PDB file of C-alpha atoms and ligand atoms in Angstrom:
ATOM      1  CA  MET A 268       0.000   0.000   0.000  1.00  0.00           C
ATOM      2  CA  LYS A 269       1.050   3.664  -0.312  1.00  0.00           C
ATOM      3  CA  VAL A 270       2.352   6.233   2.134  1.00  0.00           C
ATOM      4  CA  GLU A 271       1.761   9.945   1.700  1.00  0.00           C
ATOM      5  CA  VAL A 272       3.373  12.396   4.117  1.00  0.00           C
ATOM      6  CA  LEU A 273       1.611  15.573   5.247  1.00  0.00           C
ATOM      7  CA  ARG A 274       3.738  18.276   6.832  1.00  0.00           C
ATOM      8  CA  LEU A 275       1.744  21.036   8.550  1.00  0.00           C
ATOM      9  CA  GLY A 276       2.498  24.680   9.228  1.00  0.00           C
ATOM     10  CA  HIS A 277       5.256  25.408   6.698  1.00  0.00           C
ATOM     11  CA  ARG A 278       6.744  28.903   6.963  1.00  0.00           C
ATOM     12  CA  ILE A 279       8.728  30.383   4.069  1.00  0.00           C
ATOM     13  CA  ILE A 280      12.462  30.756   4.734  1.00  0.00           C
ATOM     14  CA  ARG A 281      12.287  29.549   8.372  1.00  0.00           C
ATOM     15  CA  ASP A 282      11.094  26.042   7.525  1.00  0.00           C
ATOM     16  CA  GLN A 283      12.457  25.667   4.003  1.00  0.00           C
ATOM     17  CA  ARG A 284      15.261  23.344   4.986  1.00  0.00           C
ATOM     18  CA  VAL A 285      13.215  21.209   7.401  1.00  0.00           C
ATOM     19  CA  THR A 286      10.272  20.794   5.005  1.00  0.00           C
ATOM     20  CA  THR A 287      12.631  19.926   2.150  1.00  0.00           C
ATOM     21  CA  HIS A 288      14.334  17.368   4.373  1.00  0.00           C
ATOM     22  CA  VAL A 289      10.963  15.881   5.343  1.00  0.00           C
ATOM     23  CA  GLY A 290      10.398  15.371   1.588  1.00  0.00           C
ATOM     24  CA  LEU A 291      13.847  13.889   0.975  1.00  0.00           C
ATOM     25  CA  VAL A 292      13.558  11.524   3.931  1.00  0.00           C
ATOM     26  CA  ALA A 293      10.030  10.538   2.885  1.00  0.00           C
ATOM     27  CA  ARG A 294      11.329   9.633  -0.601  1.00  0.00           C
ATOM     28  CA  ALA A 295      14.512   7.894   0.532  1.00  0.00           C
ATOM     29  CA  PHE A 296      12.694   5.830   3.173  1.00  0.00           C
ATOM     30  CA  GLY A 297       9.948   4.526   0.915  1.00  0.00           C
ATOM     31  CA  ALA A 298       7.019   6.977   1.012  1.00  0.00           C
ATOM     32  CA  ASN A 299       5.340   7.779  -2.312  1.00  0.00           C
ATOM     33  CA  SER A 300       4.542  11.472  -2.012  1.00  0.00           C
ATOM     34  CA  MET A 301       4.430  14.533   0.212  1.00  0.00           C
ATOM     35  CA  ILE A 302       2.014  17.413   0.734  1.00  0.00           C
ATOM     36  CA  PHE A 303       2.883  20.459   2.788  1.00  0.00           C
ATOM     37  CA  CYS A 304       0.465  22.996   4.247  1.00  0.00           C
ATOM     38  CA  GLY A 305       0.975  26.487   5.586  1.00  0.00           C
ATOM     39  CA  GLN A 306       2.663  29.026   3.328  1.00  0.00           C
ATOM     40  CA  ARG A 307       3.003  28.297  -0.376  1.00  0.00           C
ATOM     41  CA  ASP A 308       6.665  27.767  -1.250  1.00  0.00           C
ATOM     42  CA  GLU A 309       7.692  26.884  -4.793  1.00  0.00           C
ATOM     43  CA  GLY A 310      11.323  26.560  -3.651  1.00  0.00           C
ATOM     44  CA  VAL A 311      10.586  23.395  -1.662  1.00  0.00           C
ATOM     45  CA  ILE A 312       8.763  21.778  -4.583  1.00  0.00           C
ATOM     46  CA  GLU A 313      11.483  22.754  -7.068  1.00  0.00           C
ATOM     47  CA  THR A 314      14.286  21.374  -4.887  1.00  0.00           C
ATOM     48  CA  ILE A 315      12.549  18.036  -4.359  1.00  0.00           C
ATOM     49  CA  ASN A 316      11.469  17.675  -8.006  1.00  0.00           C
ATOM     50  CA  LYS A 317      14.970  18.489  -9.206  1.00  0.00           C
ATOM     51  CA  LEU A 318      16.394  15.815  -6.934  1.00  0.00           C
ATOM     52  CA  VAL A 319      13.813  13.261  -8.134  1.00  0.00           C
ATOM     53  CA  GLY A 320      14.759  14.095 -11.750  1.00  0.00           C
ATOM     54  CA  LEU A 321      18.384  13.208 -11.019  1.00  0.00           C
ATOM     55  CA  TRP A 322      18.128  10.425  -8.454  1.00  0.00           C
ATOM     56  CA  GLY A 323      14.981   8.777  -9.848  1.00  0.00           C
ATOM     57  CA  GLY A 324      11.782   7.254  -8.534  1.00  0.00           C
ATOM     58  CA  GLY A 325       8.262   8.565  -8.825  1.00  0.00           C
ATOM     59  CA  PHE A 326       8.112  10.653  -5.656  1.00  0.00           C
ATOM     60  CA  GLU A 327       5.913  13.757  -5.863  1.00  0.00           C
ATOM     61  CA  ALA A 328       5.794  16.846  -3.645  1.00  0.00           C
ATOM     62  CA  ARG A 329       2.966  19.360  -3.743  1.00  0.00           C
ATOM     63  CA  TYR A 330       1.591  22.313  -1.832  1.00  0.00           C
ATOM     64  CA  GLY A 331      -1.762  21.486  -0.223  1.00  0.00           C
ATOM     65  CA  GLY A 332      -2.933  24.999   0.686  1.00  0.00           C
ATOM     66  CA  LYS A 333      -3.838  26.232   4.150  1.00  0.00           C
ATOM     67  CA  ASN A 334      -6.795  23.928   4.800  1.00  0.00           C
ATOM     68  CA  TRP A 335      -5.114  20.865   6.330  1.00  0.00           C
ATOM     69  CA  LYS A 336      -8.438  19.652   7.803  1.00  0.00           C
ATOM     70  CA  LYS A 337      -9.881  19.253   4.318  1.00  0.00           C
ATOM     71  CA  ILE A 338      -6.857  17.231   3.206  1.00  0.00           C
ATOM     72  CA  ILE A 339      -7.325  14.875   6.141  1.00  0.00           C
ATOM     73  CA  ARG A 340     -11.105  14.658   5.658  1.00  0.00           C
ATOM     74  CA  ASP A 341     -10.686  13.909   1.931  1.00  0.00           C
ATOM     75  CA  TRP A 342      -8.054  11.309   2.749  1.00  0.00           C
ATOM     76  CA  LYS A 343     -10.315   9.566   5.259  1.00  0.00           C
ATOM     77  CA  GLU A 344     -13.080   9.347   2.675  1.00  0.00           C
ATOM     78  CA  LYS A 345     -10.862   7.151   0.486  1.00  0.00           C
ATOM     79  CA  LYS A 346     -11.649   3.504   1.083  1.00  0.00           C
ATOM     80  CA  GLY A 347      -9.672   2.110   4.012  1.00  0.00           C
ATOM     81  CA  ALA A 348      -7.201   5.001   4.138  1.00  0.00           C
ATOM     82  CA  LYS A 349      -5.804   5.806   7.584  1.00  0.00           C
ATOM     83  CA  VAL A 350      -4.249   8.874   9.177  1.00  0.00           C
ATOM     84  CA  ILE A 351      -1.181   8.417  11.372  1.00  0.00           C
ATOM     85  CA  HIS A 352      -0.126  11.455  13.399  1.00  0.00           C
ATOM     86  CA  LEU A 353       3.459  11.444  14.661  1.00  0.00           C
ATOM     87  CA  THR A 354       3.571  13.178  18.016  1.00  0.00           C
ATOM     88  CA  MET A 355       5.590  12.827  21.205  1.00  0.00           C
ATOM     89  CA  TYR A 356       2.276  12.499  23.083  1.00  0.00           C
ATOM     90  CA  GLY A 357       1.070   9.446  21.140  1.00  0.00           C
ATOM     91  CA  GLU A 358       1.225   5.719  21.787  1.00  0.00           C
ATOM     92  CA  PRO A 359       4.775   4.347  21.668  1.00  0.00           C
ATOM     93  CA  LEU A 360       5.746   3.092  18.217  1.00  0.00           C
ATOM     94  CA  PHE A 361       7.127  -0.186  19.548  1.00  0.00           C
ATOM     95  CA  GLU A 362       3.708  -0.988  21.077  1.00  0.00           C
ATOM     96  CA  VAL A 363       1.634  -0.259  17.977  1.00  0.00           C
ATOM     97  CA  VAL A 364       3.909  -1.004  15.047  1.00  0.00           C
ATOM     98  CA  ASN A 365       2.814  -4.623  14.576  1.00  0.00           C
ATOM     99  CA  SER A 366      -0.872  -3.728  14.412  1.00  0.00           C
ATOM    100  CA  LEU A 367      -0.056  -0.752  12.165  1.00  0.00           C
ATOM    101  CA  ARG A 368       1.719  -3.094   9.764  1.00  0.00           C
ATOM    102  CA  ARG A 369      -1.372  -5.315   9.633  1.00  0.00           C
ATOM    103  CA  VAL A 370      -3.552  -2.272   8.898  1.00  0.00           C
ATOM    104  CA  PHE A 371      -1.041  -1.173   6.232  1.00  0.00           C
ATOM    105  CA  ASN A 372      -1.588  -4.450   4.352  1.00  0.00           C
ATOM    106  CA  GLU A 373      -5.020  -3.091   3.420  1.00  0.00           C
ATOM    107  CA  SER A 374      -4.823   0.683   3.862  1.00  0.00           C
ATOM    108  CA  ASP A 375      -2.913   3.608   2.451  1.00  0.00           C
ATOM    109  CA  PHE A 376      -1.355   5.780   5.168  1.00  0.00           C
ATOM    110  CA  LEU A 377      -1.281   9.540   5.461  1.00  0.00           C
ATOM    111  CA  VAL A 378       1.558  10.242   7.908  1.00  0.00           C
ATOM    112  CA  VAL A 379       1.057  13.680   9.443  1.00  0.00           C
ATOM    113  CA  MET A 380       3.625  15.745  11.285  1.00  0.00           C
ATOM    114  CA  GLY A 381       3.392  19.171  12.812  1.00  0.00           C
ATOM    115  CA  GLY A 382       5.426  22.312  12.599  1.00  0.00           C
ATOM    116  CA  GLU A 383       5.854  24.806  15.405  1.00  0.00           C
ATOM    117  CA  LYS A 384       2.462  24.243  17.070  1.00  0.00           C
ATOM    118  CA  VAL A 385       0.165  21.303  16.446  1.00  0.00           C
ATOM    119  CA  PRO A 386      -3.585  22.024  16.370  1.00  0.00           C
ATOM    120  CA  LYS A 387      -5.459  20.038  19.057  1.00  0.00           C
ATOM    121  CA  ARG A 388      -8.080  18.966  16.520  1.00  0.00           C
ATOM    122  CA  LEU A 389      -5.480  16.800  14.783  1.00  0.00           C
ATOM    123  CA  TYR A 390      -5.317  14.365  17.710  1.00  0.00           C
ATOM    124  CA  LYS A 391      -9.015  13.565  17.273  1.00  0.00           C
ATOM    125  CA  MET A 392      -8.925  13.434  13.488  1.00  0.00           C
ATOM    126  CA  ALA A 393      -6.028  10.963  13.393  1.00  0.00           C
ATOM    127  CA  ASP A 394      -6.744   7.237  13.415  1.00  0.00           C
ATOM    128  CA  PHE A 395      -3.487   6.695  15.307  1.00  0.00           C
ATOM    129  CA  ASN A 396      -1.358   9.110  17.341  1.00  0.00           C
ATOM    130  CA  VAL A 397       2.089   7.557  17.464  1.00  0.00           C
ATOM    131  CA  SER A 398       5.177   8.610  19.411  1.00  0.00           C
ATOM    132  CA  ILE A 399       8.770   7.851  18.516  1.00  0.00           C
ATOM    133  CA  THR A 400       9.924   8.043  22.117  1.00  0.00           C
ATOM    134  CA  ASN A 401       7.983  10.460  24.349  1.00  0.00           C
ATOM    135  CA  GLN A 402      10.786  12.995  24.151  1.00  0.00           C
ATOM    136  CA  PRO A 403      10.586  16.131  21.997  1.00  0.00           C
ATOM    137  CA  HIS A 404      12.796  15.939  18.892  1.00  0.00           C
ATOM    138  CA  SER A 405      12.184  16.491  15.194  1.00  0.00           C
ATOM    139  CA  GLU A 406       9.714  15.719  12.424  1.00  0.00           C
ATOM    140  CA  ILE A 407      12.566  14.559  10.192  1.00  0.00           C
ATOM    141  CA  ALA A 408      13.855  12.035  12.721  1.00  0.00           C
ATOM    142  CA  ALA A 409      10.339  10.904  13.675  1.00  0.00           C
ATOM    143  CA  LEU A 410       9.470  10.251  10.031  1.00  0.00           C
ATOM    144  CA  ALA A 411      12.667   8.301   9.318  1.00  0.00           C
ATOM    145  CA  VAL A 412      12.231   6.035  12.338  1.00  0.00           C
ATOM    146  CA  PHE A 413       8.515   5.546  11.669  1.00  0.00           C
ATOM    147  CA  LEU A 414       9.036   4.531   8.021  1.00  0.00           C
ATOM    148  CA  ASP A 415      11.966   2.293   8.874  1.00  0.00           C
ATOM    149  CA  HIS A 416       9.874   0.402  11.444  1.00  0.00           C
ATOM    150  CA  LEU A 417       6.847   0.243   9.169  1.00  0.00           C
ATOM    151  CA  PHE A 418       8.915  -1.237   6.323  1.00  0.00           C
ATOM    152  CA  GLN A 419      11.123  -3.269   8.682  1.00  0.00           C
ATOM    153  CA  GLY A 420      14.289  -1.986   7.047  1.00  0.00           C
ATOM    154  CA  GLU A 421      13.336  -3.266   3.575  1.00  0.00           C
ATOM    155  CA  GLU A 422      13.188   0.319   2.274  1.00  0.00           C
ATOM    156  CA  LEU A 423      16.967   0.529   2.725  1.00  0.00           C
ATOM    157  CA  LYS A 424      17.377  -1.868  -0.218  1.00  0.00           C
ATOM    158  CA  LYS A 425      15.102   0.064  -2.548  1.00  0.00           C
ATOM    159  CA  GLU A 426      16.378   0.678  -6.100  1.00  0.00           C
ATOM    160  CA  PHE A 427      14.972   3.797  -7.782  1.00  0.00           C
ATOM    161  CA  GLU A 428      13.844   3.796 -11.409  1.00  0.00           C
ATOM    162  CA  ASN A 429      14.759   6.318 -14.120  1.00  0.00           C
ATOM    163  CA  VAL A 430      17.958   7.476 -12.467  1.00  0.00           C
ATOM    164  CA  LYS A 431      20.370   9.926 -14.092  1.00  0.00           C
ATOM    165  CA  ILE A 432      22.893   9.588 -11.306  1.00  0.00           C
ATOM    166  CA  LYS A 433      23.659   6.772  -8.903  1.00  0.00           C
ATOM    167  CA  VAL A 434      26.085   6.042  -6.094  1.00  0.00           C
ATOM    168  CA  ILE A 435      28.308   3.001  -6.432  1.00  0.00           C
ATOM    169  CA  PRO A 436      28.790   2.030  -2.780  1.00  0.00           C
ATOM    170  CA  SER A 437      32.429   1.979  -1.768  1.00  0.00           C
ATOM    171  CA  SER A 438      34.324   1.392   1.450  1.00  0.00           C
ATOM    172  CA  ASP A 439      37.079   3.887   0.619  1.00  0.00           C
ATOM    173  CA  LYS A 440      36.049   6.377  -2.048  1.00  0.00           C
ATOM    174  CA  LYS A 441      33.287   8.485  -3.523  1.00  0.00           C
ATOM    175  CA  LEU A 442      31.980   6.785  -6.670  1.00  0.00           C
ATOM    176  CA  ILE A 443      29.133   8.051  -8.808  1.00  0.00           C
ATOM    177  CA  LYS A 444      27.758   6.673 -12.055  1.00  0.00           C
ATOM    178  CA  LYS A 445      26.072   9.110 -14.416  1.00  0.00           C
ATOM    179  CA  LYS A 446      23.751   8.037 -17.186  1.00  0.00           C
ATOM    180  CA  GLU A 447      25.018   9.028 -20.659  1.00  0.00           C
ATOM    181  CA  LYS A 448      22.939  11.767 -22.302  1.00  0.00           C
ATOM    182  CA  THR A 449      21.189  10.457 -25.460  1.00  0.00           C
TER     183      THR A 449
HETATM  184  N1  SAM B 153       5.676  21.654  20.181  1.00  0.00           N
HETATM  185  C1  SAM B 153       4.927  21.228  19.033  1.00  0.00           C
HETATM  186  C2  SAM B 153       3.560  20.735  19.462  1.00  0.00           C
HETATM  187  O1  SAM B 153       2.645  21.541  19.475  1.00  0.00           O
HETATM  188  O2  SAM B 153       3.407  19.563  19.702  1.00  0.00           O
HETATM  189  C3  SAM B 153       5.712  20.145  18.241  1.00  0.00           C
HETATM  190  C4  SAM B 153       6.962  20.666  17.592  1.00  0.00           C
HETATM  191  S1  SAM B 153       8.075  19.444  16.951  1.00  0.00           S
HETATM  192  C5  SAM B 153       9.533  20.327  16.655  1.00  0.00           C
HETATM  193  C6  SAM B 153       7.522  19.213  15.303  1.00  0.00           C
HETATM  194  C7  SAM B 153       7.001  17.856  14.983  1.00  0.00           C
HETATM  195  O3  SAM B 153       8.011  16.863  15.163  1.00  0.00           O
HETATM  196  C8  SAM B 153       5.851  17.367  15.794  1.00  0.00           C
HETATM  197  O4  SAM B 153       4.632  17.917  15.425  1.00  0.00           O
HETATM  198  C9  SAM B 153       5.894  15.864  15.506  1.00  0.00           C
HETATM  199  O5  SAM B 153       5.263  15.546  14.283  1.00  0.00           O
HETATM  200  C10 SAM B 153       7.390  15.602  15.398  1.00  0.00           C
HETATM  201  N2  SAM B 153       7.927  15.046  16.633  1.00  0.00           N
HETATM  202  C11 SAM B 153       8.745  15.639  17.525  1.00  0.00           C
HETATM  203  N3  SAM B 153       9.040  14.807  18.533  1.00  0.00           N
HETATM  204  C12 SAM B 153       8.388  13.649  18.287  1.00  0.00           C
HETATM  205  C13 SAM B 153       8.295  12.397  18.968  1.00  0.00           C
HETATM  206  N4  SAM B 153       8.928  12.168  20.091  1.00  0.00           N
HETATM  207  N5  SAM B 153       7.523  11.438  18.416  1.00  0.00           N
HETATM  208  C14 SAM B 153       6.877  11.649  17.253  1.00  0.00           C
HETATM  209  N6  SAM B 153       6.932  12.799  16.564  1.00  0.00           N
HETATM  210  C15 SAM B 153       7.674  13.790  17.069  1.00  0.00           C
END
């Protein structure tokens, strides 16, 4: 099934790097797409799309507007789709991950993470509120750990399609293979 990531409360300039990194982590760790809400920011979309053009895969990033509630409501109307909110106040990941994986066999996931302040309403709208430790840290780290546990590390072996550039893993040097231009 598919994973879409929803990042709330984006602020131009201040959050550009974090929101871009949420997108890059989402892609690298096996999610299919990302939406961000808050302020419109073409820079984030351009950076992620440019990277996808070079490093491959079908990942898509888009701006979802300011109405995050509508995005979640629309998502929940899709058959079987579930909303997972990553929050330090949620149920510990290690306690819920097995049942989440069973749900994921039949449901697409919208994985939601906050920005500076998370609206209270989100806790009620989510199907699952999940914590990655109950300590405050970061949306980027929370997303990486969540996806890695959901996919049980299999996402680390993922090969991307339509690549223009690729790393050749090496123990002692930096090796990159570029596709010849036709
Ligand atoms: N203080 C904000 C609030 O109102 O909850 C949260 C700010 S935090 C920097 C930004 C986001 O990182 C959170 O909304 C959440 O998605 C994620 N996050 C931070 N710590 C987390 C944790 N321990 N478990 C899961 N997600 C976490």
